[in-house]
Amino acid sequence: MPIVSDEELQRRRSEIIDAARTCFARYGYEGATVARLEEATGKTRGAIFHHFGDKETLFLAIAEADAQRQAEVVSERGLVEVMRGMLSDTGANDWFTTRAEILRKLRTDPEFEARWREQQEVLDRAVRERLESNQQMRSDVPVDVLQTYLETVLEGFITKLATGESPERLEAMLDVVEQSVRG
């Protein structure tokens, strides 16, 4: 049996994550059956679960990849810019639909919540570090309060985006949010 390089294994994992994200976005967590995941990824269930173990682990890998990508933007430009990116390229953001599934599972599945929080820490840390290092932020509000505020705005923003709110209105709202956190 040939040995597969780490790079090739990572490439295969990334392909599965990208295709599965679209499947979860389209059908929801429950509706993304193994058969649909096989069809979406072009891989057998054996190949999918060789890399991820089970459906929940695959779903969490998607959340982790999305959090990592968002954390990179946050580190460079801030959380409001993550939201602006969602507006500028809605077609590349199937993941925001999966966010609704994450919220549902957080409400109903304590074991999932514990696993998800581990994955989400990378984004939380990036937001906190950005707020602490940004000299333009308000100094009269504690960083943890600003972080909670921005994360709450993000969740509402995702909901509005998913329900078809006008991009112009959302862009104007982001201007207000940005002004509200600046010193």
Coordinates of N, CA, C and O in Angstrom, one line a residue:
M1 N 0.9 -1.2 0.0 CA 0.0 0.0 0.0 C 0.9 1.2 0.0 O 1.8 1.4 0.8
P2 N 0.6 2.2 -0.9 CA 1.5 3.4 -1.0 C 1.3 4.3 0.2 O 0.2 4.4 0.7
I3 N 2.3 4.9 0.6 CA 2.2 5.9 1.7 C 1.8 7.2 1.2 O 2.3 7.7 0.2
V4 N 0.8 7.8 1.8 CA 0.3 9.1 1.3 C 0.9 10.2 2.2 O 1.0 10.1 3.4
S5 N 1.4 11.2 1.5 CA 2.0 12.3 2.3 C 1.0 13.1 3.1 O -0.2 13.1 2.9
D6 N 1.6 13.8 4.1 CA 0.8 14.6 5.0 C 0.0 15.7 4.2 O -1.1 16.0 4.5
E7 N 0.7 16.3 3.2 CA 0.1 17.3 2.3 C -1.1 16.7 1.6 O -2.1 17.4 1.4
E8 N -0.9 15.5 1.1 CA -2.0 14.9 0.3 C -3.2 14.6 1.3 O -4.4 14.8 0.9
L9 N -2.9 14.1 2.5 CA -4.0 13.9 3.4 C -4.7 15.2 3.8 O -6.0 15.2 3.9
Q10 N -4.0 16.3 4.0 CA -4.6 17.6 4.3 C -5.4 18.1 3.1 O -6.5 18.6 3.3
R11 N -4.9 17.9 1.9 CA -5.7 18.3 0.7 C -7.0 17.5 0.6 O -8.1 18.1 0.4
R12 N -7.0 16.2 0.9 CA -8.2 15.4 0.9 C -9.2 15.9 2.0 O -10.4 16.0 1.7
R13 N -8.6 16.1 3.1 CA -9.5 16.6 4.2 C -10.2 18.0 3.9 O -11.3 18.2 4.1
S14 N -9.4 18.8 3.3 CA -9.9 20.1 2.9 C -11.0 20.0 1.8 O -12.0 20.7 1.8
E15 N -10.8 19.1 0.8 CA -11.8 18.9 -0.2 C -13.1 18.4 0.4 O -14.2 18.8 0.1
I16 N -13.0 17.5 1.4 CA -14.2 16.9 2.1 C -14.9 18.0 2.8 O -16.1 18.2 2.8
I17 N -14.1 18.8 3.6 CA -14.7 19.9 4.4 C -15.4 20.9 3.5 O -16.6 21.3 3.7
D18 N -14.8 21.3 2.4 CA -15.4 22.3 1.5 C -16.7 21.8 0.9 O -17.7 22.5 0.8
A19 N -16.7 20.5 0.4 CA -17.9 19.9 -0.2 C -19.0 19.7 0.9 O -20.2 19.9 0.6
A20 N -18.6 19.2 2.1 CA -19.5 18.9 3.1 C -20.2 20.2 3.6 O -21.4 20.2 4.0
R21 N -19.4 21.3 3.7 CA -20.0 22.6 4.1 C -21.2 22.9 3.2 O -22.2 23.4 3.8
T22 N -21.1 22.8 2.0 CA -22.2 23.1 1.0 C -23.3 22.2 1.3 O -24.5 22.6 1.3
C23 N -23.1 20.9 1.6 CA -24.1 19.9 1.9 C -24.9 20.3 3.2 O -26.1 20.3 3.2
F24 N -24.1 20.6 4.2 CA -24.7 21.0 5.5 C -25.5 22.3 5.3 O -26.6 22.5 5.9
A25 N -25.0 23.3 4.5 CA -25.7 24.5 4.3 C -27.0 24.3 3.6 O -28.0 24.9 3.9
R26 N -27.0 23.4 2.6 CA -28.2 23.1 1.8 C -29.2 22.3 2.6 O -30.4 22.6 2.5
Y27 N -28.8 21.3 3.3 CA -29.8 20.4 3.9 C -29.9 20.5 5.5 O -30.7 19.8 6.0
G28 N -29.0 21.3 6.1 CA -29.0 21.3 7.5 C -28.3 20.1 8.1 O -27.9 19.2 7.4
Y29 N -28.0 20.1 9.4 CA -27.3 19.0 10.0 C -28.0 17.7 9.8 O -27.4 16.7 9.4
E30 N -29.2 17.6 10.2 CA -30.0 16.3 10.1 C -30.2 15.9 8.7 O -30.1 14.7 8.4
G31 N -30.4 16.8 7.8 CA -30.7 16.5 6.4 C -29.4 16.1 5.6 O -29.5 15.5 4.5
A32 N -28.3 16.4 6.1 CA -27.0 16.1 5.5 C -26.7 14.6 5.8 O -25.8 14.3 6.6
T33 N -27.4 13.7 5.2 CA -27.3 12.3 5.5 C -25.9 11.8 4.9 O -25.3 12.5 4.1
V34 N -25.5 10.6 5.3 CA -24.3 10.1 4.8 C -24.4 9.9 3.3 O -23.4 10.3 2.6
A35 N -25.5 9.5 2.8 CA -25.6 9.4 1.3 C -25.4 10.8 0.6 O -24.8 10.9 -0.4
R36 N -26.0 11.8 1.2 CA -25.8 13.2 0.6 C -24.4 13.7 0.8 O -23.9 14.3 -0.1
L37 N -23.8 13.3 1.9 CA -22.4 13.7 2.1 C -21.5 13.0 1.0 O -20.6 13.6 0.5
E38 N -21.8 11.7 0.8 CA -21.0 11.0 -0.2 C -21.2 11.6 -1.6 O -20.2 11.8 -2.3
E39 N -22.4 12.0 -1.9 CA -22.7 12.6 -3.2 C -22.0 14.0 -3.3 O -21.4 14.3 -4.4
A40 N -22.1 14.8 -2.3 CA -21.5 16.1 -2.3 C -20.0 16.1 -2.4 O -19.4 16.9 -3.1
T41 N -19.4 15.1 -1.7 CA -17.9 15.1 -1.7 C -17.3 14.2 -2.8 O -16.1 14.4 -3.1
G42 N -18.1 13.3 -3.3 CA -17.6 12.4 -4.3 C -16.7 11.3 -3.7 O -15.9 10.7 -4.4
K43 N -16.9 11.2 -2.4 CA -16.1 10.2 -1.6 C -17.0 9.1 -1.0 O -18.2 9.4 -0.8
T44 N -16.5 8.0 -0.7 CA -17.3 7.0 0.0 C -17.4 7.3 1.4 O -16.6 8.1 2.0
R45 N -18.4 6.7 2.1 CA -18.5 6.9 3.5 C -17.2 6.5 4.3 O -16.8 7.1 5.2
G46 N -16.6 5.4 3.8 CA -15.3 5.0 4.4 C -14.2 6.0 4.3 O -13.5 6.3 5.2
A47 N -14.2 6.7 3.1 CA -13.1 7.7 3.0 C -13.5 8.9 3.8 O -12.6 9.5 4.5
I48 N -14.7 9.3 3.9 CA -15.1 10.5 4.7 C -14.8 10.2 6.2 O -14.2 11.0 6.8
F49 N -15.3 9.1 6.6 CA -15.2 8.8 8.1 C -13.8 8.3 8.5 O -13.4 8.3 9.6
H50 N -12.9 8.0 7.5 CA -11.5 7.7 7.8 C -10.9 9.0 8.2 O -10.1 9.0 9.2
H51 N -11.2 10.1 7.6 CA -10.6 11.4 8.0 C -11.3 12.0 9.2 O -10.7 12.8 9.9
F52 N -12.6 11.8 9.4 CA -13.3 12.5 10.4 C -14.0 11.7 11.5 O -14.5 12.2 12.5
G53 N -14.0 10.4 11.4 CA -14.6 9.5 12.4 C -16.1 9.5 12.4 O -16.7 8.4 12.3
D54 N -16.8 10.6 12.4 CA -18.3 10.6 12.4 C -18.8 12.0 11.9 O -18.0 12.9 11.6
K55 N -20.1 12.0 11.7 CA -20.7 13.2 11.1 C -20.4 14.5 12.0 O -20.1 15.5 11.4
E56 N -20.6 14.3 13.3 CA -20.4 15.5 14.1 C -19.0 16.0 14.1 O -18.7 17.2 14.1
T57 N -18.0 15.1 14.0 CA -16.6 15.5 13.9 C -16.4 16.2 12.6 O -15.6 17.2 12.6
L58 N -17.0 15.8 11.5 CA -16.9 16.5 10.3 C -17.5 17.9 10.4 O -16.9 18.9 9.9
F59 N -18.6 18.0 11.0 CA -19.3 19.2 11.1 C -18.5 20.2 12.0 O -18.3 21.4 11.6
L60 N -17.9 19.7 13.0 CA -17.0 20.5 13.9 C -15.7 20.9 13.1 O -15.2 22.0 13.3
A61 N -15.2 20.1 12.2 CA -14.1 20.4 11.4 C -14.4 21.6 10.5 O -13.5 22.4 10.3
I62 N -15.6 21.6 10.0 CA -16.1 22.7 9.2 C -16.1 24.0 10.0 O -15.6 25.1 9.6
A63 N -16.7 23.9 11.2 CA -16.7 25.1 12.1 C -15.3 25.5 12.5 O -15.0 26.7 12.5
E64 N -14.4 24.6 12.7 CA -13.0 25.0 13.0 C -12.3 25.7 11.9 O -11.7 26.7 12.0
A65 N -12.5 25.2 10.7 CA -11.9 25.8 9.5 C -12.4 27.2 9.3 O -11.7 28.1 9.0
D66 N -13.7 27.3 9.5 CA -14.4 28.7 9.3 C -13.9 29.6 10.4 O -13.6 30.8 10.1
A67 N -13.8 29.2 11.6 CA -13.3 30.0 12.7 C -11.8 30.4 12.4 O -11.5 31.6 12.7
Q68 N -11.0 29.5 11.9 CA -9.6 29.8 11.6 C -9.5 30.9 10.6 O -8.8 31.9 10.7
R69 N -10.3 30.7 9.5 CA -10.3 31.7 8.4 C -10.8 33.1 8.9 O -10.2 34.1 8.6
Q70 N -11.8 33.1 9.7 CA -12.3 34.3 10.3 C -11.3 35.0 11.2 O -11.1 36.2 11.2
A71 N -10.6 34.1 12.0 CA -9.6 34.6 13.0 C -8.5 35.3 12.2 O -8.0 36.4 12.7
E72 N -8.1 34.8 11.1 CA -7.1 35.5 10.3 C -7.5 36.9 9.8 O -6.7 37.8 9.9
V73 N -8.7 37.0 9.4 CA -9.3 38.3 9.0 C -9.4 39.2 10.2 O -9.0 40.4 10.2
V74 N -9.9 38.7 11.3 CA -10.0 39.5 12.5 C -8.6 40.0 13.0 O -8.5 41.2 13.3
S75 N -7.6 39.2 12.9 CA -6.3 39.6 13.4 C -5.7 40.8 12.5 O -5.1 41.6 13.1
E76 N -6.0 40.7 11.3 CA -5.5 41.8 10.4 C -6.4 43.0 10.3 O -5.9 44.2 10.3
R77 N -7.8 42.8 10.4 CA -8.6 44.0 10.1 C -9.8 44.1 11.0 O -10.5 45.1 10.9
G78 N -10.1 43.1 11.9 CA -11.2 43.2 12.8 C -12.5 42.4 12.4 O -12.6 42.0 11.3
L79 N -13.3 42.2 13.4 CA -14.5 41.4 13.2 C -15.5 42.1 12.3 O -16.2 41.4 11.6
V80 N -15.6 43.4 12.3 CA -16.5 44.0 11.4 C -16.1 43.7 9.9 O -17.0 43.6 9.1
E81 N -14.8 43.6 9.7 CA -14.4 43.3 8.3 C -14.7 41.8 7.9 O -14.9 41.6 6.8
V82 N -14.8 40.9 8.9 CA -15.4 39.6 8.6 C -16.8 39.7 8.1 O -17.1 39.1 7.0
M83 N -17.6 40.5 8.7 CA -19.0 40.7 8.3 C -19.0 41.4 6.9 O -19.8 41.1 6.1
R84 N -18.1 42.4 6.7 CA -18.1 43.1 5.4 C -17.7 42.1 4.3 O -18.2 42.1 3.2
G85 N -16.8 41.2 4.6 CA -16.5 40.1 3.7 C -17.6 39.2 3.3 O -17.8 38.8 2.1
M86 N -18.5 39.0 4.3 CA -19.7 38.2 4.0 C -20.6 38.9 3.0 O -21.2 38.3 2.2
L87 N -20.7 40.2 3.2 CA -21.5 41.0 2.3 C -21.0 41.1 0.9 O -21.7 41.0 -0.1
S88 N -19.7 41.2 0.8 CA -19.1 41.4 -0.6 C -19.0 40.1 -1.4 O -19.0 40.2 -2.6
D89 N -19.1 39.0 -0.8 CA -19.0 37.7 -1.5 C -19.9 36.7 -0.9 O -19.5 35.7 -0.3
T90 N -21.2 36.9 -1.0 CA -22.2 36.0 -0.3 C -22.1 34.6 -0.9 O -22.4 33.6 -0.2
G91 N -21.7 34.4 -2.1 CA -21.7 33.1 -2.8 C -20.6 32.3 -2.2 O -20.6 31.0 -2.2
A92 N -19.5 32.9 -1.6 CA -18.4 32.1 -1.0 C -18.6 31.9 0.5 O -17.8 31.4 1.1
N93 N -19.8 32.2 1.0 CA -20.1 32.0 2.4 C -21.2 31.1 2.7 O -22.1 31.4 3.5
D94 N -21.2 29.9 2.1 CA -22.2 28.9 2.4 C -22.2 28.6 3.9 O -23.1 28.2 4.5
W95 N -21.0 28.8 4.5 CA -20.8 28.4 5.9 C -21.8 29.1 6.8 O -22.1 28.6 7.9
F96 N -22.2 30.4 6.4 CA -23.0 31.1 7.4 C -24.4 30.4 7.6 O -25.0 30.5 8.6
T97 N -24.8 29.6 6.6 CA -26.0 28.9 6.8 C -25.8 27.8 7.8 O -26.7 27.4 8.6
T98 N -24.6 27.2 7.8 CA -24.3 26.1 8.8 C -24.3 26.7 10.3 O -24.5 26.0 11.2
R99 N -24.1 28.0 10.4 CA -24.0 28.7 11.7 C -25.4 28.5 12.4 O -25.4 28.3 13.6
A100 N -26.4 28.6 11.7 CA -27.8 28.4 12.3 C -27.9 27.0 12.8 O -28.4 26.8 13.9
E101 N -27.3 26.0 12.1 CA -27.3 24.6 12.7 C -26.5 24.5 13.9 O -26.8 23.8 14.9
I102 N -25.3 25.2 13.9 CA -24.5 25.2 15.1 C -25.3 25.8 16.3 O -25.3 25.2 17.4
L103 N -26.0 26.9 16.1 CA -26.7 27.5 17.2 C -27.8 26.5 17.7 O -28.1 26.4 18.9
R104 N -28.5 25.8 16.8 CA -29.5 24.9 17.2 C -28.9 23.8 18.1 O -29.4 23.4 19.1
K105 N -27.8 23.2 17.6 CA -27.1 22.2 18.4 C -26.6 22.7 19.7 O -26.6 21.9 20.7
L106 N -26.1 23.9 19.7 CA -25.6 24.5 21.0 C -26.8 24.5 22.1 O -26.5 24.3 23.2
R107 N -28.0 24.8 21.6 CA -29.1 24.8 22.5 C -29.5 23.5 23.0 O -30.1 23.3 24.1
T108 N -29.3 22.4 22.2 CA -29.9 21.1 22.5 C -29.0 20.0 22.8 O -29.4 19.0 23.3
D109 N -27.7 20.2 22.7 CA -26.7 19.2 22.8 C -25.5 19.6 23.6 O -24.5 20.2 23.1
P110 N -25.5 19.4 24.9 CA -24.4 19.9 25.8 C -23.0 19.3 25.4 O -22.0 20.0 25.5
E111 N -23.0 18.0 24.9 CA -21.7 17.5 24.5 C -21.1 18.2 23.3 O -20.0 18.4 23.1
F112 N -22.0 18.5 22.3 CA -21.6 19.2 21.1 C -21.1 20.6 21.5 O -20.1 21.0 21.0
E113 N -21.8 21.2 22.5 CA -21.4 22.6 22.9 C -20.0 22.5 23.4 O -19.2 23.4 23.1
A114 N -19.6 21.6 24.2 CA -18.3 21.5 24.8 C -17.2 21.3 23.7 O -16.2 22.0 23.7
R115 N -17.5 20.5 22.7 CA -16.6 20.3 21.6 C -16.5 21.5 20.7 O -15.4 21.9 20.3
W116 N -17.6 22.2 20.5 CA -17.7 23.4 19.6 C -16.9 24.5 20.3 O -16.1 25.2 19.6
R117 N -17.0 24.7 21.6 CA -16.3 25.8 22.3 C -14.8 25.7 22.1 O -14.1 26.7 22.0
E118 N -14.3 24.4 22.1 CA -12.9 24.2 21.9 C -12.5 24.7 20.5 O -11.4 25.4 20.3
Q119 N -13.3 24.5 19.5 CA -13.0 24.9 18.1 C -13.1 26.4 18.0 O -12.4 27.0 17.2
Q120 N -14.1 27.0 18.7 CA -14.3 28.4 18.5 C -13.3 29.3 19.2 O -13.2 30.5 19.0
E121 N -12.5 28.7 20.1 CA -11.6 29.5 20.9 C -10.6 30.3 20.0 O -10.2 31.4 20.4
V122 N -10.2 29.7 18.9 CA -9.3 30.5 18.0 C -9.9 31.8 17.5 O -9.2 32.8 17.5
L123 N -11.1 31.8 17.2 CA -11.8 33.1 16.8 C -12.0 34.0 18.0 O -11.7 35.2 17.9
D124 N -12.4 33.5 19.1 CA -12.6 34.3 20.3 C -11.3 35.0 20.7 O -11.2 36.2 21.1
R125 N -10.2 34.2 20.7 CA -8.9 34.7 21.1 C -8.4 35.8 20.1 O -7.9 36.9 20.5
A126 N -8.7 35.6 18.8 CA -8.3 36.6 17.8 C -9.1 37.9 18.0 O -8.5 39.0 17.9
V127 N -10.4 37.8 18.3 CA -11.2 39.0 18.5 C -10.7 39.8 19.8 O -10.5 41.0 19.8
R128 N -10.4 39.0 20.9 CA -9.9 39.6 22.1 C -8.6 40.3 21.9 O -8.4 41.5 22.3
E129 N -7.7 39.7 21.2 CA -6.4 40.2 21.0 C -6.4 41.5 20.1 O -5.7 42.5 20.3
R130 N -7.3 41.4 19.1 CA -7.5 42.6 18.2 C -8.0 43.8 19.0 O -7.6 44.9 18.9
L131 N -9.0 43.5 19.8 CA -9.6 44.6 20.6 C -8.6 45.2 21.6 O -8.5 46.4 21.8
E132 N -7.8 44.3 22.2 CA -6.8 44.8 23.2 C -5.7 45.6 22.5 O -5.1 46.5 23.2
S133 N -5.3 45.2 21.3 CA -4.2 45.9 20.7 C -4.6 47.1 19.8 O -3.7 47.9 19.5
N134 N -5.9 47.3 19.6 CA -6.3 48.4 18.7 C -6.5 49.7 19.5 O -7.4 49.8 20.3
Q135 N -5.6 50.6 19.2 CA -5.6 51.9 19.9 C -6.9 52.8 19.6 O -7.1 53.7 20.3
Q136 N -7.6 52.4 18.6 CA -8.8 53.2 18.2 C -10.1 52.8 18.9 O -11.1 53.4 18.7
M137 N -10.0 51.7 19.7 CA -11.2 51.2 20.4 C -11.5 52.1 21.6 O -10.7 52.8 22.2
R138 N -12.8 52.1 22.0 CA -13.2 52.8 23.1 C -12.5 52.3 24.4 O -12.3 51.1 24.5
S139 N -12.1 53.2 25.2 CA -11.4 52.9 26.4 C -12.3 52.9 27.6 O -11.9 52.4 28.7
D140 N -13.6 53.4 27.5 CA -14.5 53.5 28.6 C -15.4 52.2 28.7 O -16.2 52.1 29.6
V141 N -15.1 51.2 27.9 CA -15.9 50.0 27.9 C -14.9 48.8 28.0 O -13.9 48.8 27.2
P142 N -15.1 47.9 28.9 CA -14.1 46.8 29.1 C -14.1 46.0 27.8 O -15.1 45.8 27.1
V143 N -12.9 45.4 27.5 CA -12.7 44.6 26.3 C -13.7 43.5 26.2 O -14.2 43.2 25.1
D144 N -13.9 42.8 27.3 CA -14.9 41.6 27.3 C -16.3 42.0 26.9 O -17.0 41.3 26.2
V145 N -16.7 43.3 27.3 CA -18.0 43.8 26.9 C -18.0 44.1 25.4 O -19.0 43.8 24.7
L146 N -17.0 44.7 24.9 CA -16.9 45.0 23.5 C -16.9 43.7 22.7 O -17.6 43.6 21.6
Q147 N -16.2 42.7 23.2 CA -16.2 41.4 22.5 C -17.6 40.8 22.4 O -18.0 40.3 21.4
T148 N -18.3 40.8 23.6 CA -19.6 40.2 23.6 C -20.5 41.0 22.7 O -21.4 40.4 21.9
Y149 N -20.4 42.3 22.7 CA -21.2 43.2 21.8 C -21.0 42.8 20.3 O -21.9 42.5 19.6
L150 N -19.7 42.7 19.9 CA -19.4 42.4 18.5 C -19.8 41.0 18.1 O -20.3 40.8 17.0
E151 N -19.7 40.1 19.0 CA -20.1 38.7 18.7 C -21.6 38.6 18.6 O -22.1 37.8 17.8
T152 N -22.3 39.4 19.4 CA -23.8 39.4 19.3 C -24.2 40.0 18.0 O -25.1 39.5 17.4
V153 N -23.5 41.1 17.6 CA -23.8 41.7 16.3 C -23.6 40.7 15.2 O -24.4 40.6 14.3
L154 N -22.5 39.9 15.3 CA -22.2 38.9 14.3 C -23.3 37.9 14.1 O -23.7 37.6 13.0
E155 N -23.8 37.4 15.2 CA -24.9 36.4 15.2 C -26.1 37.0 14.5 O -26.8 36.4 13.7
G156 N -26.5 38.2 14.9 CA -27.7 38.9 14.3 C -27.4 39.2 12.8 O -28.3 39.0 12.0
F157 N -26.2 39.6 12.5 CA -25.8 39.9 11.1 C -26.0 38.6 10.3 O -26.6 38.7 9.2
I158 N -25.5 37.5 10.8 CA -25.6 36.2 10.0 C -27.1 35.9 9.8 O -27.5 35.5 8.7
T159 N -27.9 36.1 10.8 CA -29.4 35.8 10.7 C -30.0 36.7 9.6 O -30.7 36.2 8.8
K160 N -29.7 38.0 9.7 CA -30.2 38.9 8.7 C -29.7 38.6 7.3 O -30.5 38.6 6.3
L161 N -28.5 38.2 7.2 CA -27.9 37.9 5.9 C -28.6 36.6 5.3 O -29.0 36.6 4.1
A162 N -28.8 35.7 6.2 CA -29.4 34.4 5.8 C -30.9 34.6 5.4 O -31.4 33.9 4.5
T163 N -31.5 35.6 5.9 CA -33.0 35.8 5.6 C -33.1 36.8 4.5 O -34.3 37.2 4.2
G164 N -32.0 37.3 3.9 CA -32.1 38.1 2.7 C -32.2 39.6 2.9 O -32.7 40.3 2.1
E165 N -31.8 40.1 4.1 CA -31.7 41.5 4.3 C -30.9 42.2 3.3 O -30.0 41.7 2.7
S166 N -31.3 43.4 3.0 CA -30.7 44.2 2.0 C -29.2 44.4 2.3 O -28.9 44.9 3.4
P167 N -28.3 44.1 1.4 CA -26.8 44.4 1.6 C -26.5 45.8 1.9 O -25.7 46.1 2.8
E168 N -27.3 46.8 1.3 CA -27.0 48.2 1.6 C -27.4 48.5 3.0 O -26.7 49.3 3.7
R169 N -28.5 48.0 3.5 CA -28.9 48.2 4.9 C -27.9 47.6 5.9 O -27.5 48.2 6.9
L170 N -27.4 46.4 5.6 CA -26.4 45.7 6.4 C -25.1 46.5 6.4 O -24.5 46.6 7.5
E171 N -24.7 47.0 5.3 CA -23.5 47.8 5.2 C -23.6 49.1 6.1 O -22.7 49.4 6.8
A172 N -24.7 49.7 6.0 CA -25.0 50.9 6.8 C -25.0 50.6 8.3 O -24.4 51.3 9.1
M173 N -25.5 49.4 8.6 CA -25.5 49.0 10.0 C -24.1 48.7 10.5 O -23.7 49.1 11.6
L174 N -23.3 48.2 9.6 CA -21.9 47.9 10.0 C -21.1 49.2 10.3 O -20.2 49.3 11.1
D175 N -21.4 50.2 9.5 CA -20.8 51.6 9.7 C -21.2 52.1 11.1 O -20.3 52.6 11.8
V176 N -22.4 51.9 11.5 CA -22.9 52.3 12.9 C -22.1 51.5 13.9 O -21.7 52.0 15.0
V177 N -22.0 50.2 13.7 CA -21.3 49.3 14.7 C -19.9 49.8 14.8 O -19.3 49.9 16.0
E178 N -19.2 50.0 13.7 CA -17.8 50.4 13.8 C -17.7 51.7 14.5 O -16.8 51.9 15.3
Q179 N -18.6 52.7 14.3 CA -18.5 54.0 15.0 C -18.7 53.8 16.5 O -18.2 54.5 17.3
S180 N -19.6 52.8 16.8 CA -19.9 52.6 18.2 C -18.8 52.0 19.1 O -18.8 52.2 20.3
V181 N -17.9 51.3 18.4 CA -16.8 50.7 19.2 C -15.5 51.6 19.2 O -14.5 51.2 19.9
R182 N -15.5 52.6 18.4 CA -14.3 53.4 18.3 C -14.3 54.5 19.4 O -15.3 55.0 19.8
G183 N -13.1 54.9 19.8 CA -13.0 55.9 20.9 C -13.2 57.3 20.4 O -13.3 57.6 19.2

